[in-house]
XYZ file of C-alpha atoms in Angstrom:
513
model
C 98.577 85.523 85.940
C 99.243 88.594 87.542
C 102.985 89.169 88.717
C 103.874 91.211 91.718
C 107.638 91.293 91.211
C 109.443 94.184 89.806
C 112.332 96.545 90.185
C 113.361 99.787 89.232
C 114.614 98.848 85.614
C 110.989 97.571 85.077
C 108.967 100.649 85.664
C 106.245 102.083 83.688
C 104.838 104.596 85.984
C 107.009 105.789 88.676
C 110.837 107.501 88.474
C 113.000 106.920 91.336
C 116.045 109.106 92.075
C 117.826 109.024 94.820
C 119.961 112.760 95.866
C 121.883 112.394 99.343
C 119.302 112.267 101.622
C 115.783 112.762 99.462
C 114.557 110.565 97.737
C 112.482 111.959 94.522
C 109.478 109.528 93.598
C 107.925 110.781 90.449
C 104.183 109.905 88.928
C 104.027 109.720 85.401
C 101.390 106.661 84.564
C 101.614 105.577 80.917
C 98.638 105.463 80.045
C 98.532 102.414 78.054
C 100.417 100.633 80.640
C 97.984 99.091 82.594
C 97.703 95.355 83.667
C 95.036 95.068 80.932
C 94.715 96.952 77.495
C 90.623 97.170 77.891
C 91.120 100.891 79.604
C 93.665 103.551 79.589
C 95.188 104.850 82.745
C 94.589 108.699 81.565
C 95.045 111.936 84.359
C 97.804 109.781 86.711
C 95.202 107.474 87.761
C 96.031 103.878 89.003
C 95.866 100.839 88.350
C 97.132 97.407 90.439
C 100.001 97.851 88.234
C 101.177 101.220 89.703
C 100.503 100.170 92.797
C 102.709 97.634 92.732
C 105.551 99.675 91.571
C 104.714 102.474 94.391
C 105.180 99.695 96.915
C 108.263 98.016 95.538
C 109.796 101.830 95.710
C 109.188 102.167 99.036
C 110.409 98.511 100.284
C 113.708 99.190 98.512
C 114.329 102.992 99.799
C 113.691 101.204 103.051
C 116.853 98.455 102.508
C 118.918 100.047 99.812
C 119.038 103.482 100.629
C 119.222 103.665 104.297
C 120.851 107.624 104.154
C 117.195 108.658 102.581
C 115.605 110.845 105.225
C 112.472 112.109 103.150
C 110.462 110.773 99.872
C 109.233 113.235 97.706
C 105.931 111.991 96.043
C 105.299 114.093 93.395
C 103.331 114.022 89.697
C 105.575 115.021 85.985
C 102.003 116.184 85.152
C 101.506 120.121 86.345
C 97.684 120.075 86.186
C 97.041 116.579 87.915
C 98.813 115.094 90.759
C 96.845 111.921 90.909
C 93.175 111.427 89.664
C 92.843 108.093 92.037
C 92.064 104.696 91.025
C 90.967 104.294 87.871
C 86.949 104.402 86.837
C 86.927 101.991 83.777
C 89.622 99.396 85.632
C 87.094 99.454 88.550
C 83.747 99.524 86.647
C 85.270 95.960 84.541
C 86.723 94.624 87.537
C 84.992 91.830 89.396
C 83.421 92.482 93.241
C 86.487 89.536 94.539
C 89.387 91.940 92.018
C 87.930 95.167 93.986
C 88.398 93.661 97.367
C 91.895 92.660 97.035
C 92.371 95.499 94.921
C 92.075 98.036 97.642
C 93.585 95.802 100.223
C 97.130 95.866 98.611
C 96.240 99.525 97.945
C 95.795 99.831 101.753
C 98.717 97.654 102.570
C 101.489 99.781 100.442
C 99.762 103.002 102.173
C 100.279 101.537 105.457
C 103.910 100.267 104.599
C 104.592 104.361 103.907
C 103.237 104.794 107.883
C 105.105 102.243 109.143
C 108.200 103.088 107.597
C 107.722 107.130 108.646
C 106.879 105.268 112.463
C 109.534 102.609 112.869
C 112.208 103.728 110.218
C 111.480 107.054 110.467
C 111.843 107.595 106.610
C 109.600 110.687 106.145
C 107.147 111.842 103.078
C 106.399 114.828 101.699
C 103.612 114.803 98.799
C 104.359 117.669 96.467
C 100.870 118.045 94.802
C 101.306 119.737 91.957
C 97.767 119.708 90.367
C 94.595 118.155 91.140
C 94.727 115.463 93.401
C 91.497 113.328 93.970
C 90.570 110.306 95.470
C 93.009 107.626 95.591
C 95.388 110.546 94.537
C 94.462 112.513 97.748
C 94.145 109.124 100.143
C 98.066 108.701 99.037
C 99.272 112.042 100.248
C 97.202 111.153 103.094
C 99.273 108.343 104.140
C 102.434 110.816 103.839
C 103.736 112.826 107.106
C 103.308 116.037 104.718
C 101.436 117.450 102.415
C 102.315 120.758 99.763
C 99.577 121.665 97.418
C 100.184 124.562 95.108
C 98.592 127.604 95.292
C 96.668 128.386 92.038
C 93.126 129.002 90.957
C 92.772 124.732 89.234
C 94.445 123.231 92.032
C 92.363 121.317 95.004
C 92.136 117.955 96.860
C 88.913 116.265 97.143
C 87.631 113.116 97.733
C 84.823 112.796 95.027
C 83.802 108.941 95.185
C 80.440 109.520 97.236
C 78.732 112.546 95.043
C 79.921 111.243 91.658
C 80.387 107.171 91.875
C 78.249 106.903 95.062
C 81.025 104.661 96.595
C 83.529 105.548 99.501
C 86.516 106.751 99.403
C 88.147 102.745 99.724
C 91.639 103.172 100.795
C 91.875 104.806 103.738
C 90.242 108.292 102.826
C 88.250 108.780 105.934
C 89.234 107.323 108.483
C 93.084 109.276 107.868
C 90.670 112.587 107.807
C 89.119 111.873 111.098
C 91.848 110.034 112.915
C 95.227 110.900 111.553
C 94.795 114.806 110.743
C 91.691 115.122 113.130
C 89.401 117.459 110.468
C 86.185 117.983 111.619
C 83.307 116.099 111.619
C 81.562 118.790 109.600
C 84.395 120.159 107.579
C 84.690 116.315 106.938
C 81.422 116.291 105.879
C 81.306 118.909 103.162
C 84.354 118.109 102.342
C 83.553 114.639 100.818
C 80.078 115.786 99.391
C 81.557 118.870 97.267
C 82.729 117.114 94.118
C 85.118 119.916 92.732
C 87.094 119.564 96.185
C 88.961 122.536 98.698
C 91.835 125.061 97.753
C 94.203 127.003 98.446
C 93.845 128.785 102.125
C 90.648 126.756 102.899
C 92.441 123.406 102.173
C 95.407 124.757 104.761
C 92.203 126.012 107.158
C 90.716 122.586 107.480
C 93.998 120.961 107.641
C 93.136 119.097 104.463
C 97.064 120.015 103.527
C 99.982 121.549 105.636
C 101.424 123.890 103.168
C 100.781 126.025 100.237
C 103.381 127.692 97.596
C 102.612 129.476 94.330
C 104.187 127.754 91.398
C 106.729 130.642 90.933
C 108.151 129.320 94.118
C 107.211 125.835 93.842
C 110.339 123.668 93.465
C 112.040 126.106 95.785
C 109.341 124.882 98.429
C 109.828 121.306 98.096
C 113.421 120.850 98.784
C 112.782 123.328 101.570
C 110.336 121.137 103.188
C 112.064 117.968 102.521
C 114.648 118.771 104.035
C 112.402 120.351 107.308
C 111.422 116.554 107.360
C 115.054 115.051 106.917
C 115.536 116.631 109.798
C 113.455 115.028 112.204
C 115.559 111.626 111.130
C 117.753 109.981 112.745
C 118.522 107.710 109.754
C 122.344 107.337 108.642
C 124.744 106.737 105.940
C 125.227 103.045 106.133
C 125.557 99.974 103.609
C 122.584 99.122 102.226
C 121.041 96.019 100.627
C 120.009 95.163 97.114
C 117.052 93.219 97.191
C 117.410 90.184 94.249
C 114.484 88.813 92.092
C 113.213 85.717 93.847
C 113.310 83.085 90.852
C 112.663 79.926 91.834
C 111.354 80.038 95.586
C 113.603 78.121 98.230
C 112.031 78.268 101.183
C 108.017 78.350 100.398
C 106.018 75.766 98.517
C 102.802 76.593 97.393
C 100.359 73.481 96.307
C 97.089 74.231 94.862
C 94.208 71.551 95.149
C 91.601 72.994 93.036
C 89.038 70.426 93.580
C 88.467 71.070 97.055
C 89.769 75.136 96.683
C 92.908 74.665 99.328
C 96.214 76.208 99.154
C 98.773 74.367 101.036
C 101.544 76.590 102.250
C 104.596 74.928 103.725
C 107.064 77.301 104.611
C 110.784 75.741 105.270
C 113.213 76.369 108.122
C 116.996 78.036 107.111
C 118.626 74.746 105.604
C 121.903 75.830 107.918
C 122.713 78.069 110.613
C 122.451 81.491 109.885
C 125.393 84.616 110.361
C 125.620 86.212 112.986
C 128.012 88.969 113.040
C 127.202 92.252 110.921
C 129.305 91.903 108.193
C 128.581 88.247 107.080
C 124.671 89.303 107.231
C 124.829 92.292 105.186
C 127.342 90.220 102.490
C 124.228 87.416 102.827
C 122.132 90.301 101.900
C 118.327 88.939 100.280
C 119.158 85.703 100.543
C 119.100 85.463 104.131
C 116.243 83.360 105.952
C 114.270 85.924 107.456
C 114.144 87.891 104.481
C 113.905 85.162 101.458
C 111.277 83.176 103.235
C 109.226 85.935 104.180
C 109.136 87.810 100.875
C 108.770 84.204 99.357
C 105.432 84.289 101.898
C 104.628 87.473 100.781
C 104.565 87.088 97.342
C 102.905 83.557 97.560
C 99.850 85.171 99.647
C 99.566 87.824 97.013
C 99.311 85.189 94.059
C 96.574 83.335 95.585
C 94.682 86.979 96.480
C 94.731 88.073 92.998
C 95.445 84.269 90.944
C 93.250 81.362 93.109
C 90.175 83.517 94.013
C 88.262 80.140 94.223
C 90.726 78.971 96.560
C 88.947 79.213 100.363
C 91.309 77.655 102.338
C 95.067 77.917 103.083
C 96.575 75.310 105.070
C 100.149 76.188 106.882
C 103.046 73.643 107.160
C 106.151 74.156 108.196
C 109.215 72.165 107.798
C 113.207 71.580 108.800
C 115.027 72.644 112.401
C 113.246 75.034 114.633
C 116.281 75.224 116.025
C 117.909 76.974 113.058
C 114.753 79.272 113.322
C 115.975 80.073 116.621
C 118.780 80.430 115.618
C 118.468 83.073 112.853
C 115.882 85.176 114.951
C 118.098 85.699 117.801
C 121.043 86.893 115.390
C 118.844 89.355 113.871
C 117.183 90.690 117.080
C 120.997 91.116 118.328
C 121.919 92.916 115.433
C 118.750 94.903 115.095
C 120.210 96.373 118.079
C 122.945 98.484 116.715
C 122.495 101.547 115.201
C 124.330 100.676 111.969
C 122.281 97.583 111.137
C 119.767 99.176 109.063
C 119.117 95.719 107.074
C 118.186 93.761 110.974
C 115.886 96.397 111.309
C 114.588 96.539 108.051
C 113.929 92.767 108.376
C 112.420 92.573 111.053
C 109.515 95.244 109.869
C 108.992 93.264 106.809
C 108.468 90.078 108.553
C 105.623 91.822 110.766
C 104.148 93.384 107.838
C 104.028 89.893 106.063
C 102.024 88.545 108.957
C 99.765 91.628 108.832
C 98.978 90.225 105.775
C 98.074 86.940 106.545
C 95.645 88.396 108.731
C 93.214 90.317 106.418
C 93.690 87.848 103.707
C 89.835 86.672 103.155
C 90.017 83.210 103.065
C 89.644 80.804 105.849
C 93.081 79.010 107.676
C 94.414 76.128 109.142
C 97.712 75.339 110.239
C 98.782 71.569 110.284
C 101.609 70.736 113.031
C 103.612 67.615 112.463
C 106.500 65.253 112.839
C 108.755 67.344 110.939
C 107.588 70.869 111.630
C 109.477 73.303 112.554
C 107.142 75.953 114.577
C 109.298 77.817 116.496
C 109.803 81.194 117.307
C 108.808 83.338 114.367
C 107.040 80.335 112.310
C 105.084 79.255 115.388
C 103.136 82.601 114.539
C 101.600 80.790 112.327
C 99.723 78.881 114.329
C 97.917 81.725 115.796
C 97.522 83.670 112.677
C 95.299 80.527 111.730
C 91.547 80.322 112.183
C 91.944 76.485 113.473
C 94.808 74.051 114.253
C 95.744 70.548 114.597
C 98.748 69.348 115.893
C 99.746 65.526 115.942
C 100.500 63.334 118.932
C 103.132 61.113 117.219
C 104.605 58.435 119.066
C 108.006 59.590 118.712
C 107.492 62.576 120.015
C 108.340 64.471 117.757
C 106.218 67.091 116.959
C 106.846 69.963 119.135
C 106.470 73.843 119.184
C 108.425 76.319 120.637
C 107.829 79.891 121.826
C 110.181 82.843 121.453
C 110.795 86.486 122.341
C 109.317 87.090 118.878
C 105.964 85.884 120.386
C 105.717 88.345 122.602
C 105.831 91.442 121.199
C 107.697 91.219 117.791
C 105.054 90.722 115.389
C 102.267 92.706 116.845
C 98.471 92.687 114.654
C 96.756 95.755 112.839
C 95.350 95.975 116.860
C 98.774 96.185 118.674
C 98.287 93.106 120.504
C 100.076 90.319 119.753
C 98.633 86.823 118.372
C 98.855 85.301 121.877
C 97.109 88.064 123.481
C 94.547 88.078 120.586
C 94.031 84.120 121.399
C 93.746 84.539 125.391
C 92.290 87.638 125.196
C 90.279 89.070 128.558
C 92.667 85.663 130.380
C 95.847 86.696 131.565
C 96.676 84.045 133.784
C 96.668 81.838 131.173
C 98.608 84.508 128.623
C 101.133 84.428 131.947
C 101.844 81.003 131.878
C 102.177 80.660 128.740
C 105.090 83.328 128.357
C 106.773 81.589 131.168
C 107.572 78.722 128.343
C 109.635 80.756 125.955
C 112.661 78.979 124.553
C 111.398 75.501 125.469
C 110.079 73.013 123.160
C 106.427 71.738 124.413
C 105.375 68.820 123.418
C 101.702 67.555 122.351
C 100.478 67.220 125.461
C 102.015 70.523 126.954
C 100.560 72.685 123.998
C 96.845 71.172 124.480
C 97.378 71.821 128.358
C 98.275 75.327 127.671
C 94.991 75.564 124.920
C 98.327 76.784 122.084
C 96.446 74.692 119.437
C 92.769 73.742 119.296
C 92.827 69.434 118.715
C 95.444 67.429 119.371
C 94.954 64.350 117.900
C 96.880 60.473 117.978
C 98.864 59.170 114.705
C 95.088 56.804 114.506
C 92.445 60.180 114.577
C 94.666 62.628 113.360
C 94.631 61.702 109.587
C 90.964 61.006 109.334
C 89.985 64.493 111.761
C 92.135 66.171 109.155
C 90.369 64.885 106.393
C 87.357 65.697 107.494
C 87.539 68.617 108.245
C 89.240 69.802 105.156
C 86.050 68.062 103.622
C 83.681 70.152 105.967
C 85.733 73.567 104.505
C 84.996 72.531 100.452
C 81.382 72.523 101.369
C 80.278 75.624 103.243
C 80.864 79.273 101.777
C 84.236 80.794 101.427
C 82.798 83.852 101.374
C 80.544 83.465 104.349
C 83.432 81.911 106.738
C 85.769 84.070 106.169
C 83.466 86.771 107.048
C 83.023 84.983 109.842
C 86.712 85.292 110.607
C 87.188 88.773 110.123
C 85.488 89.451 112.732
C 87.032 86.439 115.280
C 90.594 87.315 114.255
C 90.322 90.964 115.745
C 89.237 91.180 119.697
C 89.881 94.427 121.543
C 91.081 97.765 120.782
C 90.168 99.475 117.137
C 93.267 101.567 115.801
C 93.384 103.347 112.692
C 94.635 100.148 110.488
C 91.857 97.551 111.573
C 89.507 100.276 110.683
C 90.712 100.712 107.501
C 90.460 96.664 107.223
C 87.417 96.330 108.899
C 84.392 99.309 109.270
C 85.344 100.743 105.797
C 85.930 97.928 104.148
C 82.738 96.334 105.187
C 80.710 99.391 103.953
C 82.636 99.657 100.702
C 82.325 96.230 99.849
C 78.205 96.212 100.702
C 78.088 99.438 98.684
C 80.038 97.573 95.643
C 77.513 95.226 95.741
C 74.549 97.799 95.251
C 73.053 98.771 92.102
């Protein structure tokens, strides 16, 4: 079973120091310190395992060093920077291993580019040595790039002319859309196996600065610092984020004979703070955060640990009125400038949902007597391929809509859920924000098409049933292929082409001989 938590005491691969207002994050993979002992992680490349490190580093600079301005990525090894992903991991690895592979590889690049975006946390890769593939798609995702100037030293993505696969996490669609290289420089580019130095590298805008290694620590703080400065992030208490242990807000339940995943995620079990101080002293174990990194690290163990599961179903459970509740504190405090850990929340719990979205299996989201879909939770809903909500005769199954509906927790597309779901209908997106803060009943959420079947306490258990029956016995594989392609309507940004148009090529090239 692979394991996705770790902190800095547990590190293999990657040194974190932290000096006023850089942040120094150091490559040195061990090379027997991969997630299996069947290949060795030689030349800095990477493994899942690294990867996982990388993006726990980044999620805590984010809440426990809020005075960090810039992140220095840089390599202990002078010759190589980063060789990529690793060849022998890859070439053992099954075709589903890949796929996630590369997603979470994607996922803690994007993390870096939302955190330079919305946190404005800068990076600065200090390439000391080669730096190829993977190696080069990570100082890609950075707002800087420093190669040094030396007759060895180049960046190249080599995965086309020597593996005759694609560069698979992010490589070229950051060259065309996020530093705007050529189309033709592009091309040679990723055909020339030995890769671009020096003053041609700078020409191309493959990298944004050169220094000779006589000069080359001298170079980085300089530039760090030229980034720090474009910050506007400040001194403030941060946040220590705890090991989970036992999860207290999301159950997972695996039903291996018909490959579901039942998901129930619970509402706070009391109200939440609501003034700075008692927030910050609540620290990882509030709500927001617990649940969703509790979600997060749940979706990741099914990814990589149930790849026969096909279906997750979403619960929810408790007061949607604590839900309320806790959102509204946050959003407050998210609203002054020294509530770095509001902020910081709030990001996470978007980038969880982002997430759910390009997981590959199909979803469902159940909506009962004692849900508590409201707000933030009743995301879930939409996130969902399908959803059935009960008519009860108590009335008690309700969902209510928030601010954080409409406009909080936008997709990989920039559109919300709800404008994803009415899409090309804005009357009916219209009258549907005009019920935020008001809990609809059965009846008002099939009026106002939020959930697909609403069914009576008499259909709803067999309809469920049946359907979950109808899941076990088509293809995974083919329906959630099929929902790739429903989940994302309108505009493409950089992110769902990551997800989508090079993904779908890399994956039909894995599958080649």
């Amino acid at each position: 079973m692979i394991q996705f938590e770790t902190n800095q005491s547990q590190y293999k691969h990657w040194h974190l120091e932290i000096k006023d207002q850089l942040a120094f994050l150091t490559l040195n993979v061990r090379e027997d310190g991969g997630l299996f002992n069947t290949y060795k992680l030689k030349l800095n490349s990477y493994d899942l395992s690294v990867d996982i490190e990388l993006a726990d580093a980044v999620q805590r600079i984010r809440f426990e060093h809020p005075g960090v301005k810039t992140v220095v990525i840089s390599s202990d090894n002078k010759e190589v920077f980063c060789a990529g992903a690793n060849i022998f991991m890859l070439g053992q690895s099954s075709h589903a291993f890949k796929v996630n592979f590369c997603k979470f590889t994607n996922e803690t690049r994007l993390a870096m580019e939302d955190a330079s975006k919305n946190s404005d946390l800068k990076f600065l890769c200090a390439a000391s040595g080669t730096t190829a593939g993977g190696g080069y798609e990570l100082a890609l995702a950075c707002d800087k790039i420093l190669l040094v100037n030396d007759s060895n030293s180049a960046v190249s993505l080599p995965e086309v002319p020597l593996l005759g696969v694609l560069p698979g996490t992010g490589g070229l669609t950051r060259l065309s859309d996020k530093r705007k290289v050529q189309k033709d420089y592009a091309d040679f580019f990723c055909t020339t196996a030995e890769g671009i130095k020096g003053e041609r590298a700078k020409k191309w805008n493959l990298v944004d600065y050169l220094a000779p290694r006589s000069n080359w620590q001298n170079t980085i703080l300089e530039q760090a610092n030229e980034l720090a400065k474009q910050s506007t992030r400040t001194k403030q208490p941060g946040v220590k984020l705890e090991a989970l242990g036992e999860h207290k807000y999301v159950n997972l339940k695996i039903n291996e004979k018909v490959r579901t995943a039942e998901i129930t995620v619970h509402a706070p079990f009391e109200k939440e703070p609501t003034t700075l101080e008692e927030t910050i002293n609540k620290g990882s174990n509030l709500w927001m955060l617990r649940a969703f990194r509790e979600l997060e690290n749940v979706l990741l163990n099914i990814r990589f640990n149930y790849l026969e599961v096909g279906l997750l179903i979403f619960k929810t459970k408790g007061s949607g009125e604590y839900v309320l509740q806790a959102e509204k504190a946050l959003v407050n405090l998210a609203k002054n400038k020294n509530s770095n850990f509001a902020k910081e929340t709030l990001l996470f719990v978007k980038r969880v949902f982002k997430k759910i979205d390009v997981t590959s299996r199909s979803m469902v989201t159940f909506v009962e007597e004692d849900s508590a879909f409201a707000g933030v939770l009743a995301d879930l809903i939409w996130a969902a391929d399908r959803s059935y909500m009960l008519a009860d005769e108590n009335g008690k199954s309700k969902v209510c809509l928030s601010q954080f509906n409409f406009g909080k927790l936008p997709m990989g597309n920039n559109l919300t859920r709800l404008e994803a779901r009415f899409f090309g209908n804005k009357e009916k997106l219209a009258k549907v924000s005009g019920k935020k803060n008001i809990w609809l009943s059965a009846q008002e959420c099939e009026e106002l098409e939020l959930v697909t079947f609403v069914l009576d306490d008499i259909d709803y258990p067999d309809e469920t049933r049946l359907f979950l029956e109808e899941r076990a016995s088509l293809s995974p594989d083919s329906l959630t292929g099929m929902e790739a392609n429903l989940r994302f309507v309108g505009p493409e940004t950089m992110e769902t082409k990551i997800f989508a148009r090079l993904s779908a090529w890399q994956n039909w090239i894995f599958n080649r001989e």
